[in-house]
Amino acid sequence: MKSTPILVLFLAISTAASPAADWPHWRGPNYNGHSAETEWTTEWPGGEPKIQWKANVQTGFSSMAVADGRIFTLGNKDNRETVWCLDAETGKGKWKHEYDCPLAPKFFEGGPASTPAVDGGNVYTLSRSGHVFCLDAADGKVIWAHDVAKEDGMPAPTWGFAGSPLVLGKAVILNVGASGMAFDKASGKVLWKSDATESGYSTPLPVERDGRTVVLMASAKAWIAVDPTDGGQIWSQRWVTKYDVNAADPIVAGNSVFVSSGYGKGAALLDWSGANAPKIVWENKNLRSQMNPAVLVEGHLYGVDDNSGDKNELRCLELATGRIKWSQKGIGTGGVIVANGKLIVLSSRGELIVAPVSPEA
């Protein structure tokens, strides 16, 4: 399959000179796809925003982390994976870190699928083959490195490791193995690890629960909750999806946990009010999130329903009932975030869509 270079496009949509807030890891500051940015506009001369700069970061499906005026992402060319650091204002490369890693196209272009995480002046990355790096965010110097496949025998899932690193306290937690793996973020020492079986593709999600932090993630055949201090499994909810693709992060609202997968699997709302494993409130096929999770706004979910390629739809779902409020065709395998009362959607064809957040239409 032919590989296509991925371009980072920086659009001039700000209405003020004040610097934008950081977006230091996958799904943003609060891990939920919500941006607090308000000083941007959709009133553009000619109907489209001006492209301020663009940069070729090679082939891959990594998103962007933004911190201290720098953009971090991953790409692959000729079986060499690269951690990129770009200047957020100009797009010029500040540094890059390269290492051998197969492109491995398999019914898609291949390349990395996780997103860097920035914390305390360092950037943490996970390659699709299991290379873990802690790099100095200012100059790219390697602080520590680890290979979970070679050093720990952790098998990569069919499409490679895709969950992004979660920096939590003194630990870096990865969706690797049966129920995760953690490193000391300063030294790279392994703090704990689970059985060496195939993982899911979601990013570990921290949740405050009864005065403590719990981390949720997908394994190949279940949704699981673990104690981030020692990796102990708190509960497991069986969730079997075609090809074991449990990729979209769960969404938590109070005692409710929304989970969703593609390939015809569908979604469910779990009641996590008890001390043990949650119970299913409803389950249907109204939102099948193959890759990107939905966003939750005032009791409604906005996300992409996987209905086979170009038939995919952007949908609004009522969280409490699972009922579809509206659908919009032509999205493909897209991603959605929310900022200042607006949906910001990027379709698989590269179409940028901005629309009001509304359960009505």
Coordinates of C-alpha atoms in Angstrom, one line a residue:
M1 CA 0.0 0.0 0.0
K2 CA 1.3 3.4 -0.9
S3 CA 2.2 5.6 2.1
T4 CA 1.1 9.2 2.2
P5 CA 3.0 11.9 4.1
I6 CA 1.0 13.6 6.8
L7 CA 1.0 17.4 6.9
V8 CA 0.6 19.5 10.0
L9 CA -1.4 22.5 9.1
F10 CA -1.4 25.6 11.4
L11 CA -4.5 27.8 10.8
A12 CA -4.5 31.5 11.6
I13 CA -7.8 31.5 13.5
S14 CA -6.8 33.4 16.7
T15 CA -8.4 36.8 17.3
A16 CA -5.9 37.9 19.9
A17 CA -2.2 38.1 20.4
S18 CA -2.4 36.2 23.7
P19 CA -0.7 32.8 23.7
A20 CA -2.9 29.7 23.4
A21 CA -3.2 27.3 26.3
D22 CA -1.2 24.1 26.3
W23 CA -2.6 20.8 24.9
P24 CA 0.1 18.6 26.5
H25 CA -1.2 15.2 25.7
W26 CA -3.9 13.1 23.9
R27 CA -7.4 14.6 24.3
G28 CA -6.2 17.7 25.9
P29 CA -5.6 19.0 29.5
N30 CA -8.6 17.2 31.0
Y31 CA -8.4 14.0 28.8
N32 CA -11.9 14.7 27.4
G33 CA -11.4 16.5 24.0
H34 CA -12.5 19.9 25.4
S35 CA -10.5 23.1 24.8
A36 CA -11.0 26.1 27.1
E37 CA -9.9 28.4 24.2
T38 CA -12.4 31.2 23.4
E39 CA -10.4 33.8 21.5
W40 CA -10.8 32.3 18.1
T41 CA -13.2 33.0 15.2
T42 CA -15.0 31.4 12.4
E43 CA -15.4 34.7 10.5
W44 CA -12.8 34.3 7.8
P45 CA -12.3 36.4 4.6
G46 CA -13.3 34.2 1.7
G47 CA -15.0 31.7 4.0
E48 CA -11.8 29.8 4.9
P49 CA -9.0 30.3 7.5
K50 CA -5.6 31.3 6.2
I51 CA -2.9 28.6 6.4
Q52 CA -0.2 30.1 8.5
W53 CA 2.3 27.3 7.9
K54 CA 2.5 23.6 7.0
A55 CA 5.1 20.9 7.7
N56 CA 5.6 17.4 6.4
V57 CA 6.0 15.0 9.4
Q58 CA 6.0 11.8 7.3
T59 CA 3.5 9.0 7.5
G60 CA 1.4 8.2 10.6
F61 CA -1.7 8.8 12.7
S62 CA -0.2 10.5 15.7
S63 CA -2.0 13.6 16.9
M64 CA -0.3 16.7 18.4
A65 CA 0.8 17.6 21.8
V66 CA 1.4 21.4 22.4
A67 CA 3.4 22.8 25.3
D68 CA 5.6 25.9 25.8
G69 CA 5.3 27.1 22.2
R70 CA 6.3 23.7 20.8
I71 CA 4.3 21.0 18.9
F72 CA 5.2 17.3 19.3
T73 CA 4.1 14.5 17.0
L74 CA 5.4 11.2 15.5
G75 CA 5.9 10.1 11.9
N76 CA 7.6 7.3 9.9
K77 CA 9.6 7.2 6.6
D78 CA 11.5 4.2 5.2
N79 CA 11.0 2.2 8.4
R80 CA 12.5 5.0 10.5
E81 CA 10.2 6.5 13.1
T82 CA 10.7 10.1 14.2
V83 CA 9.7 12.2 17.2
W84 CA 9.2 15.7 15.8
C85 CA 9.4 19.0 17.7
L86 CA 8.2 22.0 15.8
D87 CA 7.9 25.7 16.7
A88 CA 4.2 26.3 17.1
E89 CA 4.2 29.8 15.6
T90 CA 6.4 29.1 12.5
G91 CA 6.3 25.3 12.0
K92 CA 10.1 25.2 11.8
G93 CA 11.8 22.1 13.1
K94 CA 13.4 22.6 16.5
W95 CA 14.7 19.0 16.8
K96 CA 13.9 15.4 15.9
H97 CA 14.7 12.0 17.3
E98 CA 14.9 9.0 15.0
Y99 CA 15.0 5.3 15.5
D100 CA 14.4 2.1 13.5
C101 CA 10.7 1.0 13.6
P102 CA 8.8 -0.7 10.8
L103 CA 6.1 1.3 8.9
A104 CA 4.0 -1.9 8.9
P105 CA 1.1 -0.9 6.7
K106 CA -1.8 -3.4 7.2
F107 CA -5.0 -2.3 5.5
F108 CA -3.9 1.3 6.1
E109 CA -0.8 3.5 5.5
G110 CA 1.0 2.3 8.6
G111 CA 3.2 4.4 10.9
P112 CA 2.8 5.5 14.5
A113 CA -0.7 5.8 16.1
S114 CA 0.0 7.2 19.6
T115 CA 0.5 10.8 20.6
P116 CA 3.4 12.2 22.7
A117 CA 2.7 13.4 26.2
V118 CA 4.6 16.4 27.7
D119 CA 5.2 16.8 31.4
G120 CA 7.7 18.8 33.5
G121 CA 10.0 19.7 30.6
N122 CA 10.1 16.2 29.2
V123 CA 8.2 14.5 26.4
Y124 CA 7.2 10.8 26.5
T125 CA 6.5 8.7 23.5
L126 CA 5.5 5.1 22.5
S127 CA 6.2 3.6 19.1
R128 CA 3.9 1.1 17.4
S129 CA 6.5 -1.6 18.1
G130 CA 7.0 -0.7 21.8
H131 CA 9.9 1.7 21.9
V132 CA 9.4 4.0 24.9
F133 CA 11.3 7.3 25.1
C134 CA 11.7 10.1 27.6
L135 CA 13.2 13.0 25.8
D136 CA 14.1 16.5 26.9
A137 CA 11.4 18.7 25.4
A138 CA 13.8 21.6 24.8
D139 CA 16.5 19.8 22.7
G140 CA 15.4 16.1 22.2
K141 CA 18.2 14.6 24.3
V142 CA 17.4 11.0 25.4
I143 CA 16.9 10.9 29.2
W144 CA 15.9 7.2 29.2
A145 CA 14.6 4.6 26.8
H146 CA 13.0 1.2 27.1
D147 CA 11.7 -1.5 24.6
V148 CA 8.7 -3.2 26.1
A149 CA 8.7 -5.9 23.3
K150 CA 12.3 -6.9 23.6
E151 CA 12.9 -6.2 27.3
D152 CA 9.6 -7.4 28.7
G153 CA 8.2 -9.7 26.0
M154 CA 5.0 -7.6 25.6
P155 CA 3.3 -8.5 22.3
A156 CA 2.1 -5.7 20.1
P157 CA -1.5 -6.0 19.1
T158 CA -2.3 -6.6 15.4
W159 CA -2.0 -2.9 14.4
G160 CA 0.8 -2.1 16.8
F161 CA 0.7 -0.2 20.1
A162 CA -1.6 2.8 19.8
G163 CA -2.5 4.0 23.3
S164 CA -0.7 7.3 24.2
P165 CA 1.4 7.6 27.4
L166 CA -0.4 8.8 30.5
V167 CA 1.8 10.8 32.9
L168 CA 0.3 10.5 36.4
G169 CA 2.2 11.7 39.4
K170 CA 5.6 10.1 39.3
A171 CA 4.6 7.4 36.8
V172 CA 4.2 7.0 33.1
I173 CA 1.4 4.5 32.4
L174 CA 1.0 2.7 29.1
N175 CA -1.7 0.4 27.7
V176 CA 0.8 -2.5 27.2
G177 CA 0.1 -6.1 28.3
A178 CA -3.0 -7.5 29.8
S179 CA -3.8 -4.5 32.0
G180 CA -1.0 -1.9 31.5
M181 CA 2.5 -1.1 32.5
A182 CA 4.1 1.8 34.5
F183 CA 7.5 3.4 34.5
D184 CA 9.1 5.9 36.9
K185 CA 8.9 9.0 34.8
A186 CA 12.3 10.3 36.0
S187 CA 14.5 7.2 35.7
G188 CA 12.6 4.8 33.4
K189 CA 12.6 2.1 36.1
V190 CA 9.7 -0.4 35.7
L191 CA 7.3 0.2 38.5
W192 CA 4.8 -2.5 37.7
K193 CA 3.6 -4.5 34.7
S194 CA 0.8 -6.9 33.8
D195 CA 0.8 -10.3 32.1
A196 CA 2.5 -10.3 28.6
T197 CA -0.7 -10.7 26.6
E198 CA -2.1 -8.6 23.8
S199 CA -3.4 -5.1 24.8
G200 CA -6.2 -3.0 23.5
Y201 CA -5.6 0.3 21.6
S202 CA -7.1 2.9 24.0
T203 CA -5.1 5.5 26.0
P204 CA -5.1 5.0 29.8
L205 CA -7.7 7.4 31.3
P206 CA -7.4 8.7 34.9
V207 CA -10.6 9.0 36.9
E208 CA -11.1 10.3 40.4
R209 CA -13.2 7.8 42.3
D210 CA -14.1 7.8 46.1
G211 CA -11.0 9.9 47.0
R212 CA -8.5 8.0 44.9
T213 CA -7.4 7.8 41.2
V214 CA -8.3 4.9 39.1
V215 CA -7.1 4.3 35.5
L216 CA -9.5 2.9 32.9
M217 CA -8.3 1.2 29.6
A218 CA -9.2 -1.4 27.1
S219 CA -7.6 -4.8 26.8
A220 CA -8.1 -6.9 23.7
K221 CA -11.4 -8.3 25.1
A222 CA -12.4 -6.2 28.1
W223 CA -12.7 -2.8 29.7
I224 CA -10.6 -2.7 32.8
A225 CA -10.0 -0.5 35.8
V226 CA -6.6 -0.6 37.6
D227 CA -4.9 0.9 40.6
P228 CA -2.2 3.1 39.2
T229 CA 0.1 2.7 42.2
D230 CA 0.6 -1.1 41.7
G231 CA -1.3 -2.1 38.6
G232 CA -3.8 -4.2 40.6
Q233 CA -7.0 -4.9 38.7
I234 CA -10.1 -3.4 40.3
W235 CA -12.6 -4.7 37.8
S236 CA -13.0 -6.1 34.3
Q237 CA -16.0 -5.8 32.0
R238 CA -15.9 -8.3 29.1
W239 CA -16.1 -6.5 25.7
V240 CA -15.4 -8.6 22.7
T241 CA -15.0 -6.7 19.4
K242 CA -14.1 -8.0 15.9
Y243 CA -10.3 -8.1 15.5
D244 CA -10.0 -7.1 19.2
V245 CA -10.1 -3.4 18.2
N246 CA -11.1 -1.7 21.4
A247 CA -9.6 1.7 20.7
A248 CA -11.8 4.7 21.6
D249 CA -11.2 5.9 25.2
P250 CA -14.1 5.5 27.7
I251 CA -16.1 8.6 28.7
V252 CA -16.9 9.0 32.4
A253 CA -19.7 11.2 33.8
G254 CA -20.4 10.7 37.5
N255 CA -21.2 7.0 38.1
S256 CA -21.7 6.4 34.3
V257 CA -19.0 5.0 32.0
F258 CA -19.7 5.1 28.3
V259 CA -17.7 2.6 26.1
S260 CA -17.8 2.1 22.4
S261 CA -16.1 0.2 19.6
G262 CA -16.3 -0.1 15.9
Y263 CA -16.6 -3.1 13.5
G264 CA -20.3 -3.4 14.3
K265 CA -19.8 -3.8 18.0
G266 CA -21.6 -0.6 19.3
A267 CA -21.8 1.1 22.6
A268 CA -22.9 0.7 26.2
L269 CA -23.5 2.8 29.2
L270 CA -22.2 1.2 32.4
D271 CA -23.4 2.1 36.0
W272 CA -20.3 2.3 38.2
S273 CA -22.1 3.2 41.4
G274 CA -21.2 0.1 43.3
A275 CA -17.8 -1.0 44.6
N276 CA -17.5 -4.0 42.2
A277 CA -17.7 -4.3 38.4
P278 CA -20.2 -1.9 36.7
K279 CA -23.5 -3.0 35.4
I280 CA -24.8 -2.4 31.8
V281 CA -27.6 0.2 31.7
W282 CA -28.1 0.1 28.0
E283 CA -26.3 -1.4 25.0
N284 CA -26.9 -0.7 21.3
K285 CA -25.2 0.0 17.9
N286 CA -26.1 3.7 17.7
L287 CA -22.5 4.9 18.1
R288 CA -19.7 2.6 17.0
S289 CA -16.5 4.5 17.8
Q290 CA -13.7 2.7 15.8
M291 CA -10.8 4.9 16.7
N292 CA -11.5 8.4 18.1
P293 CA -13.7 8.7 21.2
A294 CA -16.8 11.0 21.3
V295 CA -17.0 14.2 23.3
L296 CA -19.6 14.7 26.0
V297 CA -21.4 18.0 26.4
E298 CA -24.3 18.6 28.7
G299 CA -25.6 15.0 28.6
H300 CA -25.0 14.4 24.9
L301 CA -22.3 12.6 23.1
Y302 CA -20.9 13.8 19.7
G303 CA -18.8 11.3 17.8
V304 CA -18.2 9.3 14.6
D305 CA -20.3 6.2 14.0
D306 CA -18.3 3.6 12.1
N307 CA -20.6 2.3 9.4
S308 CA -18.0 1.3 6.8
G309 CA -15.8 4.0 5.4
D310 CA -17.6 6.8 3.5
K311 CA -20.9 5.8 5.1
N312 CA -19.7 6.8 8.5
E313 CA -21.7 9.5 10.2
L314 CA -21.2 12.2 12.8
R315 CA -23.8 11.6 15.4
C316 CA -25.3 13.1 18.5
L317 CA -26.4 10.5 21.1
E318 CA -28.3 11.1 24.4
L319 CA -26.0 9.6 27.1
A320 CA -28.8 8.5 29.5
T321 CA -30.8 6.6 26.9
G322 CA -28.4 5.9 23.9
R323 CA -31.0 7.5 21.6
I324 CA -29.8 9.1 18.4
K325 CA -30.7 12.8 18.2
W326 CA -29.2 13.5 14.8
S327 CA -26.7 12.2 12.2
Q328 CA -24.6 13.9 9.5
K329 CA -23.1 11.9 6.6
G330 CA -19.7 12.2 4.9
I331 CA -17.3 12.2 7.8
G332 CA -15.3 9.0 7.2
T333 CA -13.1 8.0 10.1
G334 CA -12.9 11.4 11.7
G335 CA -12.0 13.0 15.0
V336 CA -14.0 15.5 17.1
I337 CA -13.1 18.0 19.8
V338 CA -15.1 20.9 21.4
A339 CA -14.1 24.5 22.0
N340 CA -16.2 27.6 23.0
G341 CA -19.5 25.9 22.2
K342 CA -18.5 24.6 18.8
L343 CA -17.7 21.2 17.4
I344 CA -14.4 21.0 15.6
V345 CA -14.3 18.0 13.3
L346 CA -11.6 16.6 11.0
S347 CA -12.9 14.1 8.5
S348 CA -10.8 11.3 7.0
R349 CA -10.6 13.3 3.7
G350 CA -9.0 16.2 5.5
E351 CA -12.1 18.4 5.6
L352 CA -12.2 20.7 8.6
I353 CA -15.7 21.3 9.9
V354 CA -16.8 23.8 12.6
A355 CA -20.4 23.7 13.8
P356 CA -22.4 24.7 16.9
V357 CA -22.7 22.2 19.7
S358 CA -26.4 21.3 19.8
P359 CA -28.5 18.2 20.4
E360 CA -31.1 19.6 18.1
A361 CA -29.4 19.5 14.7

